Coordinates of C-alpha atoms and ligand atoms in Angstrom, one line a residue:
X1 CA -24.2 -35.1 -22.6
X2 CA -25.6 -35.1 -26.1
X3 CA -24.0 -32.4 -28.3
X4 CA -25.7 -31.5 -31.6
X5 CA -25.9 -32.8 -35.1
X6 CA -22.7 -32.6 -37.1
X7 CA -22.7 -30.8 -40.4
X8 CA -21.2 -32.6 -43.4
X9 CA -17.7 -31.1 -43.9
X10 CA -16.8 -31.5 -47.5
X11 CA -13.3 -32.8 -48.3
X12 CA -11.5 -30.5 -50.7
X13 CA -8.4 -31.4 -52.8
X14 CA -5.2 -29.5 -52.2
X15 CA -3.4 -28.8 -48.9
X16 CA -2.9 -25.9 -46.5
X17 CA 0.1 -24.6 -44.6
X18 CA 0.3 -25.6 -40.9
X19 CA -2.0 -23.4 -38.8
X20 CA -0.3 -20.9 -36.6
X21 CA -2.2 -19.3 -33.7
X22 CA -1.5 -16.6 -31.2
X23 CA -0.7 -18.1 -27.9
X24 CA -1.5 -15.9 -24.9
X25 CA 1.0 -17.7 -22.7
X26 CA 4.1 -17.2 -24.8
X27 CA 2.8 -14.0 -26.4
X28 CA 3.7 -15.2 -29.8
X29 CA 2.3 -17.1 -32.8
X30 CA 2.8 -20.8 -32.5
X31 CA 2.6 -23.6 -35.1
X32 CA -0.1 -26.1 -34.1
X33 CA 1.8 -29.1 -35.5
X34 CA 5.5 -30.1 -35.8
X35 CA 7.0 -28.9 -39.1
X36 CA 7.6 -32.5 -40.2
X37 CA 4.2 -33.8 -39.2
X38 CA 1.6 -31.5 -40.5
X39 CA -1.1 -34.1 -40.1
X40 CA -0.4 -35.1 -36.5
X41 CA -3.5 -35.7 -34.4
X42 CA -4.7 -32.5 -32.7
X43 CA -6.8 -31.9 -29.6
X44 CA -8.8 -28.9 -28.3
X45 CA -10.7 -27.9 -25.2
X46 CA -13.0 -24.9 -25.5
X47 CA -14.8 -23.5 -22.4
X48 CA -18.5 -24.0 -22.9
X49 CA -21.5 -22.0 -21.7
X50 CA -23.0 -21.4 -18.3
X51 CA -26.5 -22.1 -19.3
X52 CA -28.6 -19.5 -17.6
X53 CA -29.4 -17.3 -20.7
X54 CA -29.5 -17.8 -24.4
X55 CA -26.5 -17.7 -26.8
X56 CA -25.5 -14.1 -27.6
X57 CA -23.2 -12.9 -30.4
X58 CA -20.2 -13.0 -28.1
X59 CA -20.6 -16.7 -27.4
X60 CA -21.4 -17.3 -31.0
X61 CA -18.2 -15.5 -32.2
X62 CA -16.1 -17.5 -29.8
X63 CA -17.5 -20.9 -30.8
X64 CA -17.4 -20.0 -34.5
X65 CA -13.7 -19.0 -34.1
X66 CA -12.8 -22.4 -32.6
X67 CA -14.9 -24.0 -35.3
X68 CA -12.6 -22.3 -37.9
X69 CA -9.6 -23.7 -36.1
X70 CA -11.2 -27.1 -36.1
X71 CA -12.0 -26.9 -39.8
X72 CA -8.4 -25.8 -40.6
X73 CA -7.1 -28.8 -38.8
X74 CA -9.5 -31.2 -40.6
X75 CA -8.4 -29.6 -43.9
X76 CA -4.8 -30.5 -42.9
X77 CA -6.0 -34.1 -42.7
X78 CA -5.6 -34.2 -38.9
X79 CA -7.6 -36.3 -36.6
X80 CA -9.2 -33.9 -34.1
X81 CA -10.4 -34.6 -30.6
X82 CA -12.6 -31.8 -29.3
X83 CA -14.0 -31.4 -25.8
X84 CA -16.3 -28.7 -24.5
X85 CA -17.8 -28.4 -21.1
X86 CA -21.1 -27.0 -19.8
X87 CA -20.9 -25.2 -16.4
X88 CA -24.3 -26.6 -15.4
X89 CA -23.9 -25.8 -11.8
X90 CA -22.4 -22.5 -10.7
X91 CA -23.4 -19.3 -8.8
X92 CA -24.8 -17.3 -11.8
X93 CA -27.1 -20.2 -12.8
X94 CA -28.4 -20.8 -9.3
X95 CA -28.9 -17.1 -8.7
X96 CA -30.9 -16.7 -12.0
X97 CA -33.0 -19.7 -11.2
X98 CA -33.8 -18.4 -7.7
X99 CA -34.5 -14.9 -9.1
X100 CA -36.9 -16.1 -11.8
X101 CA -38.5 -18.9 -9.6
X102 CA -37.5 -21.8 -11.9
X103 CA -35.7 -25.0 -11.1
X104 CA -32.0 -24.6 -11.8
X105 CA -31.9 -27.9 -13.7
X106 CA -34.9 -27.0 -15.9
X107 CA -33.3 -23.6 -16.6
X108 CA -30.0 -25.3 -17.6
X109 CA -31.7 -27.9 -19.7
X110 CA -33.7 -25.3 -21.7
X111 CA -30.7 -23.1 -22.3
X112 CA -28.5 -26.0 -23.4
X113 CA -31.1 -27.1 -25.9
X114 CA -31.3 -23.6 -27.3
X115 CA -27.5 -23.4 -27.5
X116 CA -27.5 -26.7 -29.5
X117 CA -30.0 -25.3 -32.0
X118 CA -28.0 -22.1 -32.4
X119 CA -24.7 -24.0 -32.9
X120 CA -26.3 -26.3 -35.5
X121 CA -27.8 -23.4 -37.3
X122 CA -24.4 -21.7 -37.4
X123 CA -22.9 -24.8 -38.9
X124 CA -20.5 -25.4 -36.0
X125 CA -19.0 -28.9 -35.8
X126 CA -19.9 -30.4 -32.4
X127 CA -17.3 -31.6 -29.9
X128 CA -16.9 -35.4 -29.4
X129 CA -17.0 -34.9 -25.7
X130 CA -19.7 -32.6 -24.4
X131 CA -19.6 -32.8 -20.6
X132 CA -21.4 -31.1 -17.9
X133 CA -19.9 -30.1 -14.5
X134 CA -22.6 -32.2 -12.8
X135 CA -21.5 -35.3 -14.8
X136 CA -17.8 -34.7 -13.9
X137 CA -18.2 -34.5 -10.1
X138 CA -17.0 -38.1 -9.6
X139 CA -13.9 -37.4 -11.7
X140 CA -13.0 -34.3 -9.8
X141 CA -13.4 -35.5 -6.2
X142 CA -10.3 -37.8 -6.2
X143 CA -8.3 -35.0 -7.7
X144 CA -9.2 -32.6 -4.9
X145 CA -8.6 -35.4 -2.4
X146 CA -5.0 -35.8 -3.8
X147 CA -4.4 -32.1 -3.6
X148 CA -5.6 -32.0 0.0
X149 CA -3.3 -35.0 0.9
X150 CA -0.4 -33.2 -0.7
X151 CA -1.2 -30.0 1.2
X152 CA -1.7 -28.1 -2.1
X153 CA -5.3 -27.6 -1.0
X154 CA -6.6 -26.6 2.4
X155 CA -9.8 -25.9 4.3
X156 CA -10.9 -22.6 5.6
X157 CA -13.0 -21.9 8.7
X158 CA -16.6 -20.9 8.6
X159 CA -17.7 -17.6 7.1
X160 CA -20.7 -15.6 8.2
X161 CA -23.1 -18.4 7.1
X162 CA -21.5 -20.8 9.6
X163 CA -20.4 -23.5 7.2
X164 CA -17.0 -25.0 7.9
X165 CA -14.5 -26.5 5.6
X166 CA -14.7 -25.0 2.1
X167 CA -11.6 -26.1 0.2
X168 CA -9.2 -23.8 -1.6
X169 CA -6.2 -24.2 -3.8
X170 CA -2.8 -23.2 -2.5
X171 CA -1.6 -21.1 -5.4
X172 CA 1.9 -20.2 -4.4
X173 CA 2.6 -23.5 -2.8
X174 CA 1.7 -25.3 -6.0
X175 CA 4.1 -23.5 -8.3
X176 CA 6.4 -26.1 -10.0
X177 CA 8.3 -26.8 -13.2
X178 CA 5.0 -27.1 -15.2
X179 CA 3.3 -23.9 -13.9
X180 CA 4.0 -20.6 -12.1
X181 CA 1.5 -17.8 -11.3
X182 CA 1.2 -15.8 -14.5
X183 CA 2.3 -18.6 -16.8
X184 CA -0.9 -18.4 -18.9
X185 CA -2.0 -14.8 -18.4
X186 CA 1.3 -12.9 -17.9
X187 CA -0.6 -10.4 -15.8
X188 CA 0.9 -8.6 -12.9
X189 CA -0.5 -9.2 -9.4
X190 CA -2.5 -6.1 -9.3
X191 CA -4.3 -6.9 -12.6
X192 CA -4.9 -10.5 -11.3
X193 CA -6.4 -9.2 -8.1
X194 CA -8.8 -6.9 -10.1
X195 CA -10.0 -9.7 -12.4
X196 CA -10.2 -12.2 -9.6
X197 CA -12.7 -10.1 -7.7
X198 CA -14.6 -9.2 -10.9
X199 CA -14.8 -12.8 -12.3
X200 CA -16.2 -14.9 -9.5
X201 CA -13.2 -15.0 -7.1
X202 CA -13.4 -14.1 -3.4
X203 CA -10.1 -12.3 -2.5
X204 CA -11.4 -11.3 0.9
X205 CA -12.5 -14.7 2.2
X206 CA -10.9 -15.1 5.6
X207 CA -8.6 -18.0 6.3
X208 CA -7.1 -18.1 2.8
X209 CA -3.3 -18.5 2.4
X210 CA -3.3 -16.0 -0.5
X211 CA -6.1 -13.7 -1.6
X212 CA -5.8 -15.2 -5.1
X213 CA -6.4 -18.8 -4.0
X214 CA -9.4 -20.1 -5.9
X215 CA -12.2 -22.3 -4.6
X216 CA -11.9 -26.1 -5.3
X217 CA -14.9 -27.4 -3.3
X218 CA -17.8 -25.6 -1.7
X219 CA -19.4 -27.4 1.2
X220 CA -23.1 -28.0 1.0
X221 CA -25.4 -25.0 2.0
X222 CA -29.0 -25.0 2.7
X223 CA -31.0 -24.6 -0.5
X224 CA -28.0 -25.3 -2.8
X225 CA -27.5 -28.5 -4.8
X226 CA -24.7 -30.7 -3.6
X227 CA -23.0 -34.0 -4.2
X228 CA -21.4 -36.7 -2.2
X229 CA -17.7 -35.9 -2.2
X230 CA -15.9 -38.7 -0.4
X231 CA -13.3 -37.3 2.0
X232 CA -14.2 -33.8 0.8
X233 CA -17.7 -34.0 2.3
X234 CA -20.9 -33.2 0.6
X235 CA -20.7 -30.1 -1.6
X236 CA -20.2 -28.8 -5.1
X237 CA -17.1 -28.1 -7.3
X238 CA -15.3 -24.9 -7.9
X239 CA -15.2 -23.6 -11.5
X240 CA -11.5 -24.0 -12.6
X241 CA -11.1 -27.5 -11.3
X242 CA -14.1 -28.5 -13.4
X243 CA -12.5 -27.6 -16.7
X244 CA -9.1 -28.8 -15.7
X245 CA -10.4 -32.3 -14.9
X246 CA -12.8 -32.6 -17.8
X247 CA -10.0 -31.6 -20.2
X248 CA -7.5 -34.1 -18.7
X249 CA -10.0 -36.9 -18.6
X250 CA -10.8 -36.6 -22.3
X251 CA -7.7 -35.3 -24.0
X252 CA -4.0 -36.1 -24.1
X253 CA -1.6 -34.0 -21.9
X254 CA -0.7 -31.4 -22.9
X255 CA -3.5 -31.0 -25.5
X256 CA -2.9 -28.8 -28.5
X257 CA -5.2 -25.8 -27.8
X258 CA -7.1 -24.4 -24.9
X259 CA -9.7 -21.9 -26.1
X260 CA -12.2 -19.4 -24.8
X261 CA -12.9 -15.7 -24.6
X262 CA -10.3 -13.2 -23.3
X263 CA -12.5 -12.9 -20.2
X264 CA -11.3 -16.4 -19.3
X265 CA -7.5 -15.7 -19.4
X266 CA -7.5 -14.9 -15.7
X267 CA -8.4 -16.5 -13.3
X268 CA -10.0 -19.3 -15.2
X269 CA -7.4 -20.5 -17.7
X270 CA -4.5 -19.6 -15.3
X271 CA -5.9 -21.8 -12.6
X272 CA -7.2 -24.6 -14.9
X273 CA -3.5 -25.0 -15.9
X274 CA -2.4 -24.6 -12.3
X275 CA -4.6 -27.4 -11.0
X276 CA -3.3 -29.7 -13.8
X277 CA 0.3 -28.9 -13.0
X278 CA -0.2 -29.4 -9.3
X279 CA -1.9 -32.7 -9.8
X280 CA 0.4 -34.3 -12.3
X281 CA 3.3 -32.0 -13.1
X282 CA 2.2 -31.4 -16.7
X283 CA 1.3 -28.4 -18.7
X284 CA -2.4 -28.4 -19.5
X285 CA -2.1 -27.2 -23.1
X286 CA 0.5 -26.3 -25.7
X287 CA -1.2 -23.0 -26.7
X288 CA -3.9 -20.8 -25.1
X289 CA -6.0 -19.1 -27.6
X290 CA -8.4 -16.2 -26.7
X291 CA -11.1 -14.4 -28.6
X292 CA -11.8 -10.7 -28.2
X293 CA -15.0 -9.5 -26.5
X294 CA -18.0 -8.7 -28.6
X295 CA -20.1 -5.8 -27.5
X296 CA -23.2 -4.1 -28.6
X297 CA -22.8 -0.5 -29.8
X298 CA -19.6 -0.1 -27.7
X299 CA -20.4 -2.0 -24.5
X300 CA -19.4 -5.5 -23.7
X301 CA -22.2 -7.9 -24.4
X302 CA -23.0 -9.8 -21.3
X303 CA -25.8 -11.7 -19.7
X304 CA -25.5 -9.6 -16.5
X305 CA -25.6 -6.3 -18.4
X306 CA -28.6 -7.5 -20.4
X307 CA -27.5 -5.9 -23.7
X308 CA -27.7 -9.1 -25.7
X309 CA -28.1 -9.8 -29.4
X310 CA -29.3 -13.4 -29.4
X311 CA -28.7 -15.8 -32.2
X312 CA -32.1 -17.4 -31.5
X313 CA -34.0 -14.1 -31.8
X314 CA -32.4 -13.2 -35.1
X315 CA -33.1 -16.7 -36.4
X316 CA -36.7 -16.4 -35.3
X317 CA -36.9 -13.1 -37.1
X318 CA -35.9 -14.9 -40.3
X319 CA -32.3 -13.8 -40.6
X320 CA -30.3 -16.5 -42.5
X321 CA -27.7 -18.1 -40.2
X322 CA -25.1 -18.0 -42.9
X323 CA -25.3 -14.2 -42.8
X324 CA -24.8 -14.2 -39.0
X325 CA -21.8 -16.4 -39.5
X326 CA -20.5 -14.1 -42.2
X327 CA -20.7 -11.1 -39.8
X328 CA -18.7 -13.1 -37.2
X329 CA -16.0 -14.0 -39.8
X330 CA -15.8 -10.4 -40.9
X331 CA -14.0 -9.4 -37.6
X332 CA -10.6 -10.7 -36.6
X333 CA -11.1 -13.1 -33.7
X334 CA -8.6 -11.3 -31.5
X335 CA -10.1 -7.9 -31.7
X336 CA -12.8 -6.5 -29.5
X337 CA -15.7 -5.4 -31.7
X338 CA -19.3 -4.4 -31.5
X339 CA -22.3 -6.0 -33.3
X340 CA -24.3 -3.5 -35.4
X341 CA -27.3 -3.8 -37.7
X342 CA -25.1 -2.3 -40.4
X343 CA -22.6 -5.2 -40.2
X344 CA -25.5 -7.6 -40.6
X345 CA -26.8 -5.7 -43.7
X346 CA -23.3 -5.7 -45.2
X347 CA -22.9 -9.5 -44.6
X348 CA -26.3 -10.2 -46.2
X349 CA -25.3 -8.2 -49.3
X350 CA -22.0 -10.0 -49.5
X351 CA -23.6 -13.4 -49.3
X352 CA -26.0 -12.5 -52.1
X353 CA -23.1 -11.3 -54.3
X354 CA -21.0 -14.4 -53.6
X355 CA -23.9 -16.7 -54.4
X356 CA -24.4 -15.0 -57.7
X357 CA -20.8 -15.0 -58.7
X358 CA -20.0 -18.6 -57.6
X359 CA -22.5 -20.0 -60.0
X360 CA -20.3 -18.9 -62.9
X361 CA -16.8 -19.6 -61.4
X362 CA -14.1 -21.0 -63.6
X363 CA -12.0 -23.9 -62.4
X364 CA -8.6 -22.2 -62.4
X365 CA -9.8 -19.1 -60.5
X366 CA -11.7 -21.3 -58.0
X367 CA -8.5 -23.2 -57.3
X368 CA -6.5 -20.0 -56.9
X369 CA -9.1 -18.5 -54.6
X370 CA -9.1 -21.6 -52.4
X371 CA -5.3 -21.4 -52.1
X372 CA -5.6 -17.7 -51.0
X373 CA -8.3 -18.6 -48.4
X374 CA -6.2 -21.5 -47.0
X375 CA -3.1 -19.3 -46.6
X376 CA -5.0 -16.6 -44.8
X377 CA -6.7 -19.0 -42.5
X378 CA -3.4 -20.7 -41.7
X379 CA -2.0 -17.3 -40.5
X380 CA -3.8 -17.0 -37.1
X381 CA -7.3 -17.6 -38.6
X382 CA -7.4 -14.4 -40.6
X383 CA -11.1 -14.9 -41.6
X384 CA -11.6 -11.2 -42.5
X385 CA -8.8 -11.4 -45.0
X386 CA -10.2 -14.6 -46.4
X387 CA -13.6 -12.9 -46.9
X388 CA -11.8 -10.0 -48.6
X389 CA -10.2 -12.4 -51.0
X390 CA -13.6 -13.7 -52.0
X391 CA -14.9 -10.1 -52.4
X392 CA -11.9 -9.3 -54.6
X393 CA -12.4 -12.3 -56.8
X394 CA -16.2 -11.6 -57.0
X395 CA -15.5 -8.0 -58.0
X396 CA -13.0 -8.9 -60.8
X397 CA -13.8 -12.3 -62.1
X398 CA -15.3 -12.4 -65.5
X399 CA -18.5 -14.5 -66.0
X400 CA -16.9 -18.0 -66.3
X401 CA -17.9 -21.5 -67.3
X402 CA -19.2 -22.5 -63.9
X403 CA -16.8 -25.4 -63.9
X404 CA -15.2 -24.2 -60.6
X405 CA -18.5 -23.5 -59.0
X406 CA -18.9 -26.7 -57.1
X407 CA -15.2 -26.8 -55.9
X408 CA -15.5 -23.2 -54.7
X409 CA -18.8 -23.7 -52.9
X410 CA -17.4 -26.8 -51.2
X411 CA -14.1 -25.1 -50.3
X412 CA -15.9 -22.1 -48.7
X413 CA -18.2 -24.5 -46.8
X414 CA -15.3 -26.7 -45.6
X415 CA -12.8 -24.0 -44.6
X416 CA -15.1 -21.2 -43.5
X417 CA -18.3 -23.1 -42.6
X418 CA -20.3 -20.8 -44.9
X419 CA -22.9 -22.9 -46.8
X420 CA -23.8 -20.6 -49.6
Ligands
LIG501 N1 -18.9 -21.6 -18.5 C1 -17.8 -20.6 -18.5 C2 -16.6 -21.2 -19.1 S1 -16.1 -22.7 -18.4 C3 -18.3 -19.4 -19.3 O1 -17.5 -18.5 -19.3 N2 -19.5 -19.4 -19.7 S2 -20.2 -18.1 -20.5 O2 -21.5 -18.6 -20.9 O3 -20.1 -17.0 -19.8 O4 -19.3 -17.9 -21.8 C4 -19.2 -18.9 -22.8 C5 -18.0 -18.6 -23.7 O5 -18.3 -17.4 -24.4 C6 -16.7 -18.4 -23.0 O6 -15.7 -19.0 -23.8 C7 -16.6 -16.9 -22.9 O7 -15.2 -16.5 -22.8 C8 -17.2 -16.5 -24.2 N3 -17.8 -15.1 -24.1 C9 -18.6 -14.7 -23.1 N4 -19.0 -13.4 -23.4 C10 -18.4 -13.0 -24.5 C11 -18.3 -11.8 -25.3 N5 -19.0 -10.7 -25.0 N6 -17.6 -11.8 -26.5 C12 -16.9 -13.0 -26.9 N7 -16.9 -14.1 -26.2 C13 -17.6 -14.1 -25.0
LIG502 ZN1 -13.9 -23.4 -18.6

C-alpha cells in the first residue's frame, strides 16, 4: 500500500551515542546496536492502525515516538528498514461499518487516507513497507498450513452460529527455545487472562486446548469478507498472525525493534512472537518497545470510549502541527499521560520562543545544544529532557551572531522532527 510523502531529514554533522531503549521482554534498557558497530543496519516493525476512526493523540504519540527512534538511528548513520501494517480487516472495523451503514472497504480507505495526511503533517518519516492485512493473506495461509501440519494449530467444532473449523494456535504446545508464554509480556497467567478477554480474545470458546489460545483463521461467515485459504478453507486471518507474517516477510529475523502501545504487550506482541517462534524457531525481535497510553482528562483515549482528540480536527481548526508534535515530545513516551488544552498552549508558547531565539544563535552554543539533545535522545528517547535543554538555552543564551541558527534549526528538525 502507498504510505505517505517523506519529509526531508537534514543531515547534521557530529555523532550521537548508540541508542538504548527500554525492552519490555527483558525489563531492562538495551543498546540497539553492537558497541563496535554503531552504524549497523537497523530494522523496525510498528503496529499500525485499525482504520475505523481518525487518528487520535494516542496513535499520534505512538507513531511520533517511533519516528524519534527512526531519526536517532538515521543520525547514527544507520540504514533503517521500517515496516508498518494496517489492520484493514478485523472485527472492530467490520462492526463500525455495519453500525454506520458504510462499506467496510470504503471506511478503511477513507481512514487510511486521513491517517496519511496526519502523519505527513506531523513530519513522521513513512515506513518503506506499508502493508495491509488484506494484502498479506496469501503470505499467511502457508504459515498457518505449516502450523496445522505440525499440530501447533488445530480446528475447533462449530459454535452457536454453526460454522465448523475455526483454527486456533496451540500456545503451550508451541513453547520452544525461542519463545515461552510470558517471554514478551512477563505477565502472570491471571493478568494474561484478563487482557486476553479485554483485547479481542475469546477465552470461553469451546473446544480450545487452552483458554489463551488465539485465533489464527476464522472460517467464512455469512455477511463477512473472506478469502480463499488453500487447505485452511475460505476465511479471514486472526490478528497476531497478520503482524507476525508481515514482519517476517519484510524484515530480517530477529529484527531490531518491535513497537506499539502498551495495550499491545499482551496478547498481541506476545503471540506475534509466539507464532514466529513456532514457525521457524527464531525470536521475532531483539527488543520490544512500548509507549504509554494517552488519555483525555484522566481517561484512556480510545475509539470505543469516544473521548478522542483528533489530529485532523486540530489541524482543521488551524493549530500548527509543529505545536502538536511539541506536546507529544513534552511527555516521556513510557508514561501514561493525558492531553489537555493547557499542554497545547504551553507548546505553542515554547515554539514561539524557540523560533525567536534560534534566529540569533551563536555557532558554539548551537553545537553544544545539539550534543545535549543527542545524548538525551540516546538515553531511551528522553524527548522531554531534550526540550528542556532547548528551553534552558533559550532562557540563558545571549543575543548572538546568528551563525549557529541554521545548524540548530536543522539539528532540531533532524533529531526531533520539529520544523521550526
Ligand atoms: N491495528 C492494531 C495493531 S496491529 C491496533 O492496535 N490499531 S489501533 O488503531 O487501535 O492502534 C494503533 C496504534 O496506536 C497501536 O500501536 C496502539 O498501541 C496505539 N494506541 C492506541 N490507543 C492509544 C492510546 N490511547 N495511547 C497511546 N497509543 C495508543
Ligand atoms: Zn500489530
